[in-house]
PDB file of C-alpha atoms in Angstrom:
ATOM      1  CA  UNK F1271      23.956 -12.932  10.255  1.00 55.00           C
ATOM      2  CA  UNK F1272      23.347 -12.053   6.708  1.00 68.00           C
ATOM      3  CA  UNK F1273      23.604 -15.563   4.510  1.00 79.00           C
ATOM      4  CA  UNK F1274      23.714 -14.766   0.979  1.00 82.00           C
ATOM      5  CA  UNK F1275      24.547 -17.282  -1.708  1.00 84.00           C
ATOM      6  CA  UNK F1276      27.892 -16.363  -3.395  1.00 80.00           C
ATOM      7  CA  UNK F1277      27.058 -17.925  -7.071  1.00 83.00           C
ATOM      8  CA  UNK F1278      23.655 -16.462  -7.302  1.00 87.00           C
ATOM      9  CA  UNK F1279      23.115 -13.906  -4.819  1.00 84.00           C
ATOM     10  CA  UNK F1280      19.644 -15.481  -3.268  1.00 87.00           C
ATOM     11  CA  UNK F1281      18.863 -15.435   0.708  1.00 88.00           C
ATOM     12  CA  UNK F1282      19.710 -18.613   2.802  1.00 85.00           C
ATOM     13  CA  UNK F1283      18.370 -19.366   5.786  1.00 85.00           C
ATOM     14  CA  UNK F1284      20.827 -20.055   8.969  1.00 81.00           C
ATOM     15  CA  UNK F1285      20.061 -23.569   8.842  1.00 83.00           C
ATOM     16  CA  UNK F1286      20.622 -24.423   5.014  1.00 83.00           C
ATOM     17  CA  UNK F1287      24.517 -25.801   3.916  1.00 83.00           C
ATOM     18  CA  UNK F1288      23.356 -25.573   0.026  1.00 84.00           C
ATOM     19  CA  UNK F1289      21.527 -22.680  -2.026  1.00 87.00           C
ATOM     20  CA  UNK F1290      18.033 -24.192  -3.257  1.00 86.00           C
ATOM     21  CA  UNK F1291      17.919 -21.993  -6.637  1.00 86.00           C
ATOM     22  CA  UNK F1292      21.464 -23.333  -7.310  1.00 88.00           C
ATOM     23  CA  UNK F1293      23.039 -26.243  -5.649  1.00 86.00           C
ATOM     24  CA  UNK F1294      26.038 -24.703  -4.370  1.00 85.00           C
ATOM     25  CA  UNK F1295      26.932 -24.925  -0.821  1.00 85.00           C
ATOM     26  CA  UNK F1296      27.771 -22.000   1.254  1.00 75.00           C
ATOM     27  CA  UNK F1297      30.836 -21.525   3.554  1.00 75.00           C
ATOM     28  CA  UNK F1298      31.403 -19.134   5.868  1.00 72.00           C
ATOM     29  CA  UNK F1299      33.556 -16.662   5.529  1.00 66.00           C
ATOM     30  CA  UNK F1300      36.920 -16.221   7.500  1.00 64.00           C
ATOM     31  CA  UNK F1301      37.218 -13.224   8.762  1.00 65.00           C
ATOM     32  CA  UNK F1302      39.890 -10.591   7.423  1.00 63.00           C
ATOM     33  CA  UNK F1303      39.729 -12.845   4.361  1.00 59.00           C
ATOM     34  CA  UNK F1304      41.367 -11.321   0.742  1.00 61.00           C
ATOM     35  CA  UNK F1305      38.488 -11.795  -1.618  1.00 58.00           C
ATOM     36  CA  UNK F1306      39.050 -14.254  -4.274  1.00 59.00           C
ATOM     37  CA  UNK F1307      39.250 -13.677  -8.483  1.00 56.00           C
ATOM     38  CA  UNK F1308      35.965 -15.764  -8.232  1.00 59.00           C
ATOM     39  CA  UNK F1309      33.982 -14.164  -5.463  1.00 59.00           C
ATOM     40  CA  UNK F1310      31.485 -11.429  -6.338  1.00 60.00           C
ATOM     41  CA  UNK F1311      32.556  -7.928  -7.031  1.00 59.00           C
ATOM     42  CA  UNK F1312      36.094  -8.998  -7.399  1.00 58.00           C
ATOM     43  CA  UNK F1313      38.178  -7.988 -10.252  1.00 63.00           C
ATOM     44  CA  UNK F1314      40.004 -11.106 -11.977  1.00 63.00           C
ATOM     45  CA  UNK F1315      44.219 -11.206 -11.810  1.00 66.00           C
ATOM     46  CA  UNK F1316      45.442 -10.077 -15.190  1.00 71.00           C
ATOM     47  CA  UNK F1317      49.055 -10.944 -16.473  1.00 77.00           C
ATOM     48  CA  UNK F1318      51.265  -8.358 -17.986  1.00 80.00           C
ATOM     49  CA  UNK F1319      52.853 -11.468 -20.189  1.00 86.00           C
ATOM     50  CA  UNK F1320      51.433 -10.507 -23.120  1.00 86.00           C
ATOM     51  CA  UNK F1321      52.079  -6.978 -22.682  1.00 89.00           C
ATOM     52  CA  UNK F1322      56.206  -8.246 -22.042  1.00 90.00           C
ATOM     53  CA  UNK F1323      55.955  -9.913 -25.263  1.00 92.00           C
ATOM     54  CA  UNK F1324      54.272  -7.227 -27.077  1.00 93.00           C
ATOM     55  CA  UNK F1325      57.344  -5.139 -25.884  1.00 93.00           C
ATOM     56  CA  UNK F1326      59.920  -7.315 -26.393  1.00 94.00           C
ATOM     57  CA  UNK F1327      59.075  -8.096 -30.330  1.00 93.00           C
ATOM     58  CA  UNK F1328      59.080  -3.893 -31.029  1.00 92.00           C
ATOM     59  CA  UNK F1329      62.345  -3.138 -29.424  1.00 91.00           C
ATOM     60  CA  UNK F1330      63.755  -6.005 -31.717  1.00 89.00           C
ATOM     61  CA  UNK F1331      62.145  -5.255 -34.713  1.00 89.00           C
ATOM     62  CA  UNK F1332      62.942  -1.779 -34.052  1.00 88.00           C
ATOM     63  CA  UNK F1333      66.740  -3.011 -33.193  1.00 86.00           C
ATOM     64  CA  UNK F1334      66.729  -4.731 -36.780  1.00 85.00           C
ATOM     65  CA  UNK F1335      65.475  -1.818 -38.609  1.00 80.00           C
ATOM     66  CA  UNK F1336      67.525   0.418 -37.354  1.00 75.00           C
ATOM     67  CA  UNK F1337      70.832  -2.014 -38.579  1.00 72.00           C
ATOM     68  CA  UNK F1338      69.776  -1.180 -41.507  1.00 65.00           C
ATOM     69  CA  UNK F1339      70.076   2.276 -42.079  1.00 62.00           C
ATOM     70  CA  UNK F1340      73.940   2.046 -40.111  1.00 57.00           C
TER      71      UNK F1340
END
């Protein structure tokens, strides 16, 4: 089985729990297992909250401005 470190990327051997170049100890993978925002490769979660806000402020403003002009 391939043992790779998941912070750093060097080899382990089957017998090591912790990466020597880095500290950080490895875990097995489940299997079937949904990559997480911090494992390699893996695009982070964005939030459309600010994109909501961004939204909601125009149509207001634009609600406002147009009172005006009826």
């Amino acid at each position: 089985m391939d043992r790779s470190c998941a912070s750093c990327g060097k080899q382990l051997q089957a017998d090591q729990g912790f990466c020597d170049s880095c500290g950080k100890a490895w875990v097995s993978p489940a299997p079937n297992a949904i990559p997480s925002a911090d494992a390699p490769g893996a695009r982070p979660r964005s939030s459309n909250k600010p994109l909501l806000l961004a939204i909601v402020v125009i149509v207001a403003l634009a609600a406002l401005g147009a009172g005006g002009w009826f």
